[in-house]
PDB file of C-alpha atoms and ligand atoms in Angstrom:
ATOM      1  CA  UNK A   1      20.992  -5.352  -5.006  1.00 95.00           C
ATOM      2  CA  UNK A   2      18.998  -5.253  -2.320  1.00 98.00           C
ATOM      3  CA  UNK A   3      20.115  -3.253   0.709  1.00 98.00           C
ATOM      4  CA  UNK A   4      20.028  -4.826   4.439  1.00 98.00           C
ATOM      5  CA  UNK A   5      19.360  -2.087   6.686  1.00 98.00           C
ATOM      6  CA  UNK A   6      21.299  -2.088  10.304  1.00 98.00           C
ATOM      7  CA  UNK A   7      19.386  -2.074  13.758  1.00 98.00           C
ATOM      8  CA  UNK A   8      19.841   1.745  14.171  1.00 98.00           C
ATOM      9  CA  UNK A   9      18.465   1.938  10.163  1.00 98.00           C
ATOM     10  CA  UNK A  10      15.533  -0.060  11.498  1.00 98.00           C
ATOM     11  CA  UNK A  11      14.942   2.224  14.281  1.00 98.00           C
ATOM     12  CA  UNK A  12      14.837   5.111  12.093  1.00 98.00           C
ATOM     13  CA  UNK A  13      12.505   3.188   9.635  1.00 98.00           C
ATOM     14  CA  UNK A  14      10.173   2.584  12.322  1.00 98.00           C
ATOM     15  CA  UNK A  15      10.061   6.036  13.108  1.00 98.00           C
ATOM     16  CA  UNK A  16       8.855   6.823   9.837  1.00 98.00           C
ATOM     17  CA  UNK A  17       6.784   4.172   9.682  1.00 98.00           C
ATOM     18  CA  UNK A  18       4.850   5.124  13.411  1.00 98.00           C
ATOM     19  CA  UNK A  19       4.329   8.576  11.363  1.00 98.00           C
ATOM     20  CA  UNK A  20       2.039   6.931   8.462  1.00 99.00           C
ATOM     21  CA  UNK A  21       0.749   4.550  11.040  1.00 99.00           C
ATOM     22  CA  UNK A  22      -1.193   7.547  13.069  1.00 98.00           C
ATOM     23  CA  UNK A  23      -1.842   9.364  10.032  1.00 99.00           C
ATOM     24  CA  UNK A  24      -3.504   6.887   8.630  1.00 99.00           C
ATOM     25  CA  UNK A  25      -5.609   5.974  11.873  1.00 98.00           C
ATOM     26  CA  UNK A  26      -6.474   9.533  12.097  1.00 98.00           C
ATOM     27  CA  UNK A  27      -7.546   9.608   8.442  1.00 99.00           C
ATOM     28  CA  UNK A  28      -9.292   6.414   9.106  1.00 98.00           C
ATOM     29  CA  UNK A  29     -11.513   7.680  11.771  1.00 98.00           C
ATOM     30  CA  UNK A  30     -12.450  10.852   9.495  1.00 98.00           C
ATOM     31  CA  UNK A  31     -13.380   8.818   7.333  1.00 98.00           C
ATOM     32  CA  UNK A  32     -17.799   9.031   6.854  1.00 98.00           C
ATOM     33  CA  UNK A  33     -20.412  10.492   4.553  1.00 98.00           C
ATOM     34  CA  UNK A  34     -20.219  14.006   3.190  1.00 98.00           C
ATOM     35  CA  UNK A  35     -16.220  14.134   3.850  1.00 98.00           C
ATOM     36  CA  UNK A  36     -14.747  14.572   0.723  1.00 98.00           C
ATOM     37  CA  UNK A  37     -11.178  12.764  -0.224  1.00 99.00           C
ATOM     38  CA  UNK A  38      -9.308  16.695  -0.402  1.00 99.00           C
ATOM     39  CA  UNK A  39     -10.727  16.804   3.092  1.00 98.00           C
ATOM     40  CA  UNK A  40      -8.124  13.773   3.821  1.00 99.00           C
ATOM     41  CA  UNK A  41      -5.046  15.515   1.715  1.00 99.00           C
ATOM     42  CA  UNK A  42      -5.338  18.263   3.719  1.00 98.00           C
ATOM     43  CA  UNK A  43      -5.198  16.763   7.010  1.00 98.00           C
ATOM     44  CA  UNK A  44      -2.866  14.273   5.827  1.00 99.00           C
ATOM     45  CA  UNK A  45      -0.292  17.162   4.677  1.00 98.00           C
ATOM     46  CA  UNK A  46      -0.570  19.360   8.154  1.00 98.00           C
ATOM     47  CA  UNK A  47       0.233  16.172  10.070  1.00 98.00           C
ATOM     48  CA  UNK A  48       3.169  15.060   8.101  1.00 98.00           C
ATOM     49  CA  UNK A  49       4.590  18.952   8.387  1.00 98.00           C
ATOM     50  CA  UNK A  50       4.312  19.248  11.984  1.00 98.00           C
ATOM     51  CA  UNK A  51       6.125  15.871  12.882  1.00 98.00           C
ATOM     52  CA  UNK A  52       9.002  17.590  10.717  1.00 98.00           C
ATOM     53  CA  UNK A  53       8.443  14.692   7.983  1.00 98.00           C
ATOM     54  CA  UNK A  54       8.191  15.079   4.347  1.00 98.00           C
ATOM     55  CA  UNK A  55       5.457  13.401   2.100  1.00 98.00           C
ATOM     56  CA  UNK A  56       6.887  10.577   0.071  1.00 98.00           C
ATOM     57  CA  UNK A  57       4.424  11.004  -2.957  1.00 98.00           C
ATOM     58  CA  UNK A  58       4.257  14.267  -3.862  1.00 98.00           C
ATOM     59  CA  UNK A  59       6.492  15.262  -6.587  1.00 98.00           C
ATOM     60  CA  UNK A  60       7.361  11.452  -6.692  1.00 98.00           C
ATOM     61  CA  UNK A  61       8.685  11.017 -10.351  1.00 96.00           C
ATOM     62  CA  UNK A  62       6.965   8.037 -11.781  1.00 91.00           C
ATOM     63  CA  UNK A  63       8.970   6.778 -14.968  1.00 89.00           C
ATOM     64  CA  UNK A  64       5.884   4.716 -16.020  1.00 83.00           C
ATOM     65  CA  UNK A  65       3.776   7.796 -16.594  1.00 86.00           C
ATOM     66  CA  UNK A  66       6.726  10.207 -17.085  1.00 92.00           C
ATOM     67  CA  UNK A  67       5.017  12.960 -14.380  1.00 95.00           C
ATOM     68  CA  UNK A  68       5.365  13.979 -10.914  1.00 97.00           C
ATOM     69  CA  UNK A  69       2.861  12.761  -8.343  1.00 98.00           C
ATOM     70  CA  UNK A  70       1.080  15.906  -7.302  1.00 98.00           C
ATOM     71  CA  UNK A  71      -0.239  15.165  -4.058  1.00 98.00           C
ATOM     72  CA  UNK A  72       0.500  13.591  -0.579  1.00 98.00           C
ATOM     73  CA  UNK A  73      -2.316  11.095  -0.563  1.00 98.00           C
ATOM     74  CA  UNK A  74      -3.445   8.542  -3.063  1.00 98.00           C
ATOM     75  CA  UNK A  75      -7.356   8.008  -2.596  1.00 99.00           C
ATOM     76  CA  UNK A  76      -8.614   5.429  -4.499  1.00 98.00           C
ATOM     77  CA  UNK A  77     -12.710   5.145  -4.450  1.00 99.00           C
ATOM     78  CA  UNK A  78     -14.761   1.680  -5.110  1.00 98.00           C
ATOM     79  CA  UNK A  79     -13.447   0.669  -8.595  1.00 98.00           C
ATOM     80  CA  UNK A  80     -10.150   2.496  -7.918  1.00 98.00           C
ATOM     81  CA  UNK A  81      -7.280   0.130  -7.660  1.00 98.00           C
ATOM     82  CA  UNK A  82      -4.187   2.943  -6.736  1.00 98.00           C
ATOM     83  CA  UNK A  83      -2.878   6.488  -7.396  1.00 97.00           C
ATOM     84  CA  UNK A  84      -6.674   8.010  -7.380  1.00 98.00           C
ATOM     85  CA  UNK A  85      -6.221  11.834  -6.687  1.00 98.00           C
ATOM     86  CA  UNK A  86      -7.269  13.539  -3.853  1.00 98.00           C
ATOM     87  CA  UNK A  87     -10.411  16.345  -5.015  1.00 98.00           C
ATOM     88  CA  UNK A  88     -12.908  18.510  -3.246  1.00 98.00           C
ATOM     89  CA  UNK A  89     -15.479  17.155  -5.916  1.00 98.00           C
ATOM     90  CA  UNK A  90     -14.695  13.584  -4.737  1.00 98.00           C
ATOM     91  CA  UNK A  91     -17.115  13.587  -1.752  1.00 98.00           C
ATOM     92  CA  UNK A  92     -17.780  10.152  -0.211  1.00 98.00           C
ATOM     93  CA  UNK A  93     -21.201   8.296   0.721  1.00 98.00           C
ATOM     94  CA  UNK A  94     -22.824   5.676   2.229  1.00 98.00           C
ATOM     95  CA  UNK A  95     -21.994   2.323   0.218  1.00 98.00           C
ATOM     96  CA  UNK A  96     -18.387   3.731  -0.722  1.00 98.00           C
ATOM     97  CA  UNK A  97     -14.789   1.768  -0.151  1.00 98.00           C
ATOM     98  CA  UNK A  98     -11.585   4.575  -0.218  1.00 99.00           C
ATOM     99  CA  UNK A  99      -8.050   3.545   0.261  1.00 98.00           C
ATOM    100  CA  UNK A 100      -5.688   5.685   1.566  1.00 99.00           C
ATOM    101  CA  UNK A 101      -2.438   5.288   0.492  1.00 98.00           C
ATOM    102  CA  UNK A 102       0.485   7.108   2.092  1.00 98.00           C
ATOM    103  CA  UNK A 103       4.327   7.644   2.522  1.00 98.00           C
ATOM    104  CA  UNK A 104       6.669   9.710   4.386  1.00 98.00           C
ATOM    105  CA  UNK A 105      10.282  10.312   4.626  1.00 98.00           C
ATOM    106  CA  UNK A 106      11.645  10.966   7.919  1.00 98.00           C
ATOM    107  CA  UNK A 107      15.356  11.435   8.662  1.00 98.00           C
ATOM    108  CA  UNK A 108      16.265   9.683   5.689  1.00 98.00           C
ATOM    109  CA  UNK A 109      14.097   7.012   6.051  1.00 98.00           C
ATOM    110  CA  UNK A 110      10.381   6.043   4.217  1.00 99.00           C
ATOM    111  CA  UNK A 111       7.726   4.640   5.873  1.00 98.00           C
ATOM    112  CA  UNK A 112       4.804   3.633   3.173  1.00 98.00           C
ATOM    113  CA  UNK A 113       1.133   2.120   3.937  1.00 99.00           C
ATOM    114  CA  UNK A 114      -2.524   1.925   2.719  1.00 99.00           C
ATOM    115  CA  UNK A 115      -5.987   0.855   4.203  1.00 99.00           C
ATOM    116  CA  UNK A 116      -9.220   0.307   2.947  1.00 99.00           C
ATOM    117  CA  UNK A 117     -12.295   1.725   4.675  1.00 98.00           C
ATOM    118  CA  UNK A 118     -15.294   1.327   4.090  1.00 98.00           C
ATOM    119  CA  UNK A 119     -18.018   4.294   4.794  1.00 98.00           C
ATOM    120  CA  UNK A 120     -20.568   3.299   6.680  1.00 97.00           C
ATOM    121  CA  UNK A 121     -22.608  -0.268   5.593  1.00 97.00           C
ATOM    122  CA  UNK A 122     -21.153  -1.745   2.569  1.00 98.00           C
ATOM    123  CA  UNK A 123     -22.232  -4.952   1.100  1.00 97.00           C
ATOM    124  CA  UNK A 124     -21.371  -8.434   1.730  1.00 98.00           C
ATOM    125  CA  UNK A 125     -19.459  -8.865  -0.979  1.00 98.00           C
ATOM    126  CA  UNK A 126     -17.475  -6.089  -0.427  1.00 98.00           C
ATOM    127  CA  UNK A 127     -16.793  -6.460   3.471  1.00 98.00           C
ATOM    128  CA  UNK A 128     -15.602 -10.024   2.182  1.00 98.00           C
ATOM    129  CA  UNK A 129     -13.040  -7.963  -0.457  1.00 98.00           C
ATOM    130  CA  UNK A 130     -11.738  -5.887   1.896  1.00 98.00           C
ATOM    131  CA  UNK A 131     -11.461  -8.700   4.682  1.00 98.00           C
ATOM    132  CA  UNK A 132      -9.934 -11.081   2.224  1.00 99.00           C
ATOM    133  CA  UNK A 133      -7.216  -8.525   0.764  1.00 99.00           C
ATOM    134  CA  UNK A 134      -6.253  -7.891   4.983  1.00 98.00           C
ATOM    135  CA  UNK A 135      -6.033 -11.282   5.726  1.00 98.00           C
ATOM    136  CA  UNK A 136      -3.872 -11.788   2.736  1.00 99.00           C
ATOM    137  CA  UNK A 137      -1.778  -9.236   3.894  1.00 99.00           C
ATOM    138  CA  UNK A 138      -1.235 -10.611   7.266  1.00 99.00           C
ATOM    139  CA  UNK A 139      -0.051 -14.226   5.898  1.00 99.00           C
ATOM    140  CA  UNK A 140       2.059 -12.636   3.452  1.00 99.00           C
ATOM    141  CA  UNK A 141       3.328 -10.976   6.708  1.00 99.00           C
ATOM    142  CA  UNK A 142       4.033 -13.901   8.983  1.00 98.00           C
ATOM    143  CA  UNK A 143       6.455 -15.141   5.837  1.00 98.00           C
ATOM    144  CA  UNK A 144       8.584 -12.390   6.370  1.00 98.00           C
ATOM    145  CA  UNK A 145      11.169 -14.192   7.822  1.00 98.00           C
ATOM    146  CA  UNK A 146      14.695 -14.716   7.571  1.00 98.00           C
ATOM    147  CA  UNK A 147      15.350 -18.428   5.657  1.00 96.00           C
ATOM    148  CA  UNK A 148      12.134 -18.092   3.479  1.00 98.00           C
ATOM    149  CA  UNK A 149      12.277 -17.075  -0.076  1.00 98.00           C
ATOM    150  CA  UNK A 150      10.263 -13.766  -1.195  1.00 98.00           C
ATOM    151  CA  UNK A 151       7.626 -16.145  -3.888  1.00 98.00           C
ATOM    152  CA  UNK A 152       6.807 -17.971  -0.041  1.00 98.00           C
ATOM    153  CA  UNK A 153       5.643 -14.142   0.163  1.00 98.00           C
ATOM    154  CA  UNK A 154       4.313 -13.931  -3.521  1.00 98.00           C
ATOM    155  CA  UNK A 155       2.901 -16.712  -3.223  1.00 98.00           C
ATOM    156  CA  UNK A 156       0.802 -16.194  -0.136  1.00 98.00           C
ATOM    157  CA  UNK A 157      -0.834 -13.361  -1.202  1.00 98.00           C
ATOM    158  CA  UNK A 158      -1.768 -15.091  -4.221  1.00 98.00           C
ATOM    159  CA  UNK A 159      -3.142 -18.601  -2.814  1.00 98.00           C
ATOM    160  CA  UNK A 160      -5.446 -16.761  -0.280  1.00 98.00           C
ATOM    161  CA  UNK A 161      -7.215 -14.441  -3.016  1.00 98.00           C
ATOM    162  CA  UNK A 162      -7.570 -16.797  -5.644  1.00 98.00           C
ATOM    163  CA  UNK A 163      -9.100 -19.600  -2.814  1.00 98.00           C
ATOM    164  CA  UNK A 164     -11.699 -17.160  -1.884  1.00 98.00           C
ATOM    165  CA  UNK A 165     -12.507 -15.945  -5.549  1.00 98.00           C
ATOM    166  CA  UNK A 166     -11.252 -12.947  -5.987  1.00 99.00           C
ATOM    167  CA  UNK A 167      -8.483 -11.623  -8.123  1.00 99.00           C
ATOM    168  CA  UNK A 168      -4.911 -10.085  -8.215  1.00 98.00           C
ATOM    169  CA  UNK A 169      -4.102  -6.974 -10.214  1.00 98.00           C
ATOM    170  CA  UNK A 170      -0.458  -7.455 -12.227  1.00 98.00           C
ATOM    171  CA  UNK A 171       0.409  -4.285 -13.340  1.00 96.00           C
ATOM    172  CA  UNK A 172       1.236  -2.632  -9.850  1.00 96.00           C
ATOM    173  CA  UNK A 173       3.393  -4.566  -6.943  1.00 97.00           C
ATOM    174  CA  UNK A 174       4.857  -4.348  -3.572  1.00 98.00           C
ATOM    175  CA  UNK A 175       8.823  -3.225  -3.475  1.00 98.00           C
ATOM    176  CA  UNK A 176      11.527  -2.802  -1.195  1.00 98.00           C
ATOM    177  CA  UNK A 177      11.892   0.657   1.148  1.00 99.00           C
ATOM    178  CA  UNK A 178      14.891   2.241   2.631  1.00 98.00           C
ATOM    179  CA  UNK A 179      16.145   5.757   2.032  1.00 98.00           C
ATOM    180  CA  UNK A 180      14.348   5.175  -1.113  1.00 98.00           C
ATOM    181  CA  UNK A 181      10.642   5.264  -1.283  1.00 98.00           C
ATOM    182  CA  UNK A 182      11.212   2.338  -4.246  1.00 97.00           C
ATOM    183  CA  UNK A 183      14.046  -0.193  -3.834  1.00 98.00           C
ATOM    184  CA  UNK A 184      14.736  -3.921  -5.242  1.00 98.00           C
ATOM    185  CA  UNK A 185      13.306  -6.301  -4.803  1.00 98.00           C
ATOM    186  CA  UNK A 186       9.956  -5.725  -6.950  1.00 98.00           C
ATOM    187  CA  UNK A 187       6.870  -7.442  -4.520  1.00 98.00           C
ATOM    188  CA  UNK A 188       4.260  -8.729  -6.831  1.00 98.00           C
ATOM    189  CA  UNK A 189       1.392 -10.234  -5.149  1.00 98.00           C
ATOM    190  CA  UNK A 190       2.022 -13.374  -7.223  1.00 98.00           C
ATOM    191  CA  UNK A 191       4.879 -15.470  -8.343  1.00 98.00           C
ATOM    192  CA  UNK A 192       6.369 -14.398 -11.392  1.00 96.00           C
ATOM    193  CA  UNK A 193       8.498 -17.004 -12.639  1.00 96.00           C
ATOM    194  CA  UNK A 194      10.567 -14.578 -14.709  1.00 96.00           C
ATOM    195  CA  UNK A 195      11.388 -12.649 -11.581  1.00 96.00           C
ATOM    196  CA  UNK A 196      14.467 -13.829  -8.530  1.00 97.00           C
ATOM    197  CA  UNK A 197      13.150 -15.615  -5.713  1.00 98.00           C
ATOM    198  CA  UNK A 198      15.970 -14.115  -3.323  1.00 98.00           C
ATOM    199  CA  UNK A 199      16.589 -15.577   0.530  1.00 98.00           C
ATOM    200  CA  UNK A 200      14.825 -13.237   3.066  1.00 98.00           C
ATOM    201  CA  UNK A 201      17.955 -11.983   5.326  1.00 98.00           C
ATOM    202  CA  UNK A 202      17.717  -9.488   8.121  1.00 98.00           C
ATOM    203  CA  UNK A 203      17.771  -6.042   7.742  1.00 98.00           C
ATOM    204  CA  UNK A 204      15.818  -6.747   4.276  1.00 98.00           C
ATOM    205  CA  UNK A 205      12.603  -4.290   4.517  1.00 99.00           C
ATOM    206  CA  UNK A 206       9.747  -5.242   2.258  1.00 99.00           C
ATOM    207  CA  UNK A 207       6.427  -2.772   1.304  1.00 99.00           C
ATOM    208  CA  UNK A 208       3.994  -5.608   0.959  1.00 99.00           C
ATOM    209  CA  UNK A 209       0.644  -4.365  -0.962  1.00 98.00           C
ATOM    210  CA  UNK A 210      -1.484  -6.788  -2.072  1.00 99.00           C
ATOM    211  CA  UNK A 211      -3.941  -4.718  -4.550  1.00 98.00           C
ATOM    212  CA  UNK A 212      -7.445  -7.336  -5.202  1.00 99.00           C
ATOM    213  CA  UNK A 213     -10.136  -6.717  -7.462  1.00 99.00           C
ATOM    214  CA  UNK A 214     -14.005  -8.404  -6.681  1.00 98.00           C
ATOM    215  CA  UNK A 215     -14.389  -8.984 -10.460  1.00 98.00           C
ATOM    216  CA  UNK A 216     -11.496  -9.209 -13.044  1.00 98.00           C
ATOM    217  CA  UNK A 217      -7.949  -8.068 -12.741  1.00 98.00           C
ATOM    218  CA  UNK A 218      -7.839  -5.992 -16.009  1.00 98.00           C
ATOM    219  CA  UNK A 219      -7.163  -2.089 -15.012  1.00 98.00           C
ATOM    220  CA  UNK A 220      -6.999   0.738 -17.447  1.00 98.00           C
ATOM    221  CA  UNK A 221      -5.741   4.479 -16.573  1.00 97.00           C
ATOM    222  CA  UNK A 222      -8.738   6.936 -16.564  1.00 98.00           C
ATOM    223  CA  UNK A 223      -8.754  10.383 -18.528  1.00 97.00           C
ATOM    224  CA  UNK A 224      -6.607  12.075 -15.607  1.00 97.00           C
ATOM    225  CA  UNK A 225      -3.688   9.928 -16.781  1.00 96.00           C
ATOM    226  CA  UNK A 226      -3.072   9.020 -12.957  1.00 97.00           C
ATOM    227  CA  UNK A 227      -5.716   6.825 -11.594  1.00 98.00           C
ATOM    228  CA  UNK A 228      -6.134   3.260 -12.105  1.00 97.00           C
ATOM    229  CA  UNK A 229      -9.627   1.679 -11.855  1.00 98.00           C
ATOM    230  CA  UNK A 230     -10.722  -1.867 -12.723  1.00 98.00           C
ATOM    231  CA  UNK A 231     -11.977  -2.150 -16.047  1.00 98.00           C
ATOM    232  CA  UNK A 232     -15.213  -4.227 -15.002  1.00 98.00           C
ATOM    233  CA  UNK A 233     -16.186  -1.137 -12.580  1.00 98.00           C
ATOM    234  CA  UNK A 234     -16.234  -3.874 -10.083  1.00 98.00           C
ATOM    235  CA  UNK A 235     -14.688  -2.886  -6.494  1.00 98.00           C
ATOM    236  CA  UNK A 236     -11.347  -3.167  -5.713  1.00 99.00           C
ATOM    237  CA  UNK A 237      -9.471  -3.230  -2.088  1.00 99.00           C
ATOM    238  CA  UNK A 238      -5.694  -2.392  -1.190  1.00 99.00           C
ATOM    239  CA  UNK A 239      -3.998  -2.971   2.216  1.00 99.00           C
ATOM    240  CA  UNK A 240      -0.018  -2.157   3.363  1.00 99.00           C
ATOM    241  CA  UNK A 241       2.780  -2.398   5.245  1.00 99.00           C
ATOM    242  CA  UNK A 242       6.365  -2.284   5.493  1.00 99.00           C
ATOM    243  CA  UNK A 243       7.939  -5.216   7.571  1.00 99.00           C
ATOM    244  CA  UNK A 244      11.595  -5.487   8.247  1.00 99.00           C
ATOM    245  CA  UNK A 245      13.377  -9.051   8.360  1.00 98.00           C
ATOM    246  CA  UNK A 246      14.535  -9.778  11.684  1.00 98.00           C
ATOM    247  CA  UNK A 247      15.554 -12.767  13.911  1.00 98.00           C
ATOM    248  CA  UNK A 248      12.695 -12.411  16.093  1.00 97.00           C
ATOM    249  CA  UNK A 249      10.523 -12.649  12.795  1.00 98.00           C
ATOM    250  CA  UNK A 250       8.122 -10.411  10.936  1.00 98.00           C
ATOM    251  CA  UNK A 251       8.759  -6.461  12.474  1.00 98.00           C
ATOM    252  CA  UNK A 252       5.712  -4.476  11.126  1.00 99.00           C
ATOM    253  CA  UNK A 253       7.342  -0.535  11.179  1.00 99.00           C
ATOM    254  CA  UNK A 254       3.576   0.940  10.052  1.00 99.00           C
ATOM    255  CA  UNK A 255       1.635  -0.721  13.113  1.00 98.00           C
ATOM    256  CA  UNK A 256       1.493   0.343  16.725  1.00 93.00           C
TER     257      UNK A 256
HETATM  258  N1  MF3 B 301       2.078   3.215  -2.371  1.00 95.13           N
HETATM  259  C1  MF3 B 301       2.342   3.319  -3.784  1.00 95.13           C
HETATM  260  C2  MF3 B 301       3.669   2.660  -4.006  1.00 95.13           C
HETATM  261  O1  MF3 B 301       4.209   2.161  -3.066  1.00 95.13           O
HETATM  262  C3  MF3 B 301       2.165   4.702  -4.310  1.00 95.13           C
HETATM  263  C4  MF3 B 301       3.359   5.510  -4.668  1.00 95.13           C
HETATM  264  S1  MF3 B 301       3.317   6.078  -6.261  1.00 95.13           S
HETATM  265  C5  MF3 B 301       3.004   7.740  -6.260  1.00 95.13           C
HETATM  266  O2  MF3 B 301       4.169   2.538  -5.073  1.00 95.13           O
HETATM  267  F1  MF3 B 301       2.888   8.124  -7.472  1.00 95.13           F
HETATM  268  F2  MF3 B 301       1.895   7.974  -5.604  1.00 95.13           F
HETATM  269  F3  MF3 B 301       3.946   8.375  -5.668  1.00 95.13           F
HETATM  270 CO1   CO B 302       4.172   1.101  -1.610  1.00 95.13          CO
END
């Protein structure tokens, strides 16, 4: 089933949601050489305390792995598709791509969202990743409407990678958010014909996350039994937001 949320719900969401949105901006903009991704965590944690939040992630039980998420942030570095773990050891440099992945819960309510940053000059190809995987995001976006289907979502995501020739990693997807951090429907970032291809309604409030590799979709699960990275050691990019279904259209709650 998935749950409609009610005006005053949506409120509440987007209170959460303005939370991860200036964490994130301020994580953004520390963000450089030298700064190591425990550097992040720890700001990351002291922000979410003081706003009288609670990190989404850590201690999130994930069924798939059968452990407990131990920390707030999920920093994924340059072949890192999701769930990379913050470390002191991890320090980033010139040429590097990190995204920072984060949720909160807020009176009741979880607000969820990841960027990609680059650290200081990248290469082409790479700038074209990350700008490709944000522009996917924002069409999937503007198809959050009430009337259209979640594949027109899907499906979105997927036309826009695959047309500028990059690809779509399958084993991780988007998902509803409420008072749950996880809630149906499942989001893949590509129609899966197996899947329901539900009517968007209002009050629906989708985590859309499209996850893009520059080389080949395969991921494996590195030694730390957390992190996935692409198995060509090619780049990969991430981007997120949750947007609630409403009649004026597409209501990002983790943007400004
Ligand atoms: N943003 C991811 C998601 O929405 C990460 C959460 S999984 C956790 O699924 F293990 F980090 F908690
Ligand atoms: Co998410």
């Amino acid at each position: 089933m998935i749950v409609r949320k009610t005006p005053a719900e949506l409120e509440k969401m987007r209170r959460s949601g303005m939370l991860v949105c200036q964490v994130l901006e301020r994580l953004s903009s520390m963000v450089r050489e030298g700064v190591s991704t425990l550097d992040l965590e720890v700001e990351a944690e002291k922000m979410i305390q003081e706003a009288g939040a609670r990190p989404a992630f850590k201690g999130y039980y994930v069924p798939a792995i059968g452990k407990k998420y131990p920390f707030v942030l999920c920093t994924s570095v340059n072949d890192e598709v999701v769930h990379g773990m913050p470390s002191a050891k991890r320090i980033l440099a010139k040429g590097d791509v990190v995204s920072i992945d984060m949720g909160a819960e807020l009176d009741g309510y979880f607000g969820d969202s990841a960027v990609t940053v680059p650290v200081g000059e990248v290469d082409e190809r790479t700038k074209r990743l990350i700008e490709v995987t944000r522009n996917a995001l924002e069409l999937a976006i503007d198809k959050v409407r009430p009337g259209n289907r979640l594949f027109d979502v899907c499906g979105t995501v997927e036309r826009h990678v695959v047309a500028n020739g990059f690809t779509i990693v399958r084993e991780f997807v988007g998902h509803g958010i409420g008072t749950q951090l996880h809630e149906e429907p499942q989001v893949p970032n590509y129609v899966d014909r197996k899947n329901e291809n539900p009517r968007l309604k209002e009050g629906m409030v989708l985590a859309v996350e499209p996850m893009v590799n520059a080389g080949k979709a395969d991921t494996r699960i590195l030694e730390d039994g957390w992190t996935a990275a692409t198995r060509d050691g090619e780049y990969s990019a991430h981007f997120e937001h949750c947007v609630a279904v409403t009649s004026n259209g597409p209501w990002v709650l983790t943007r400004s």
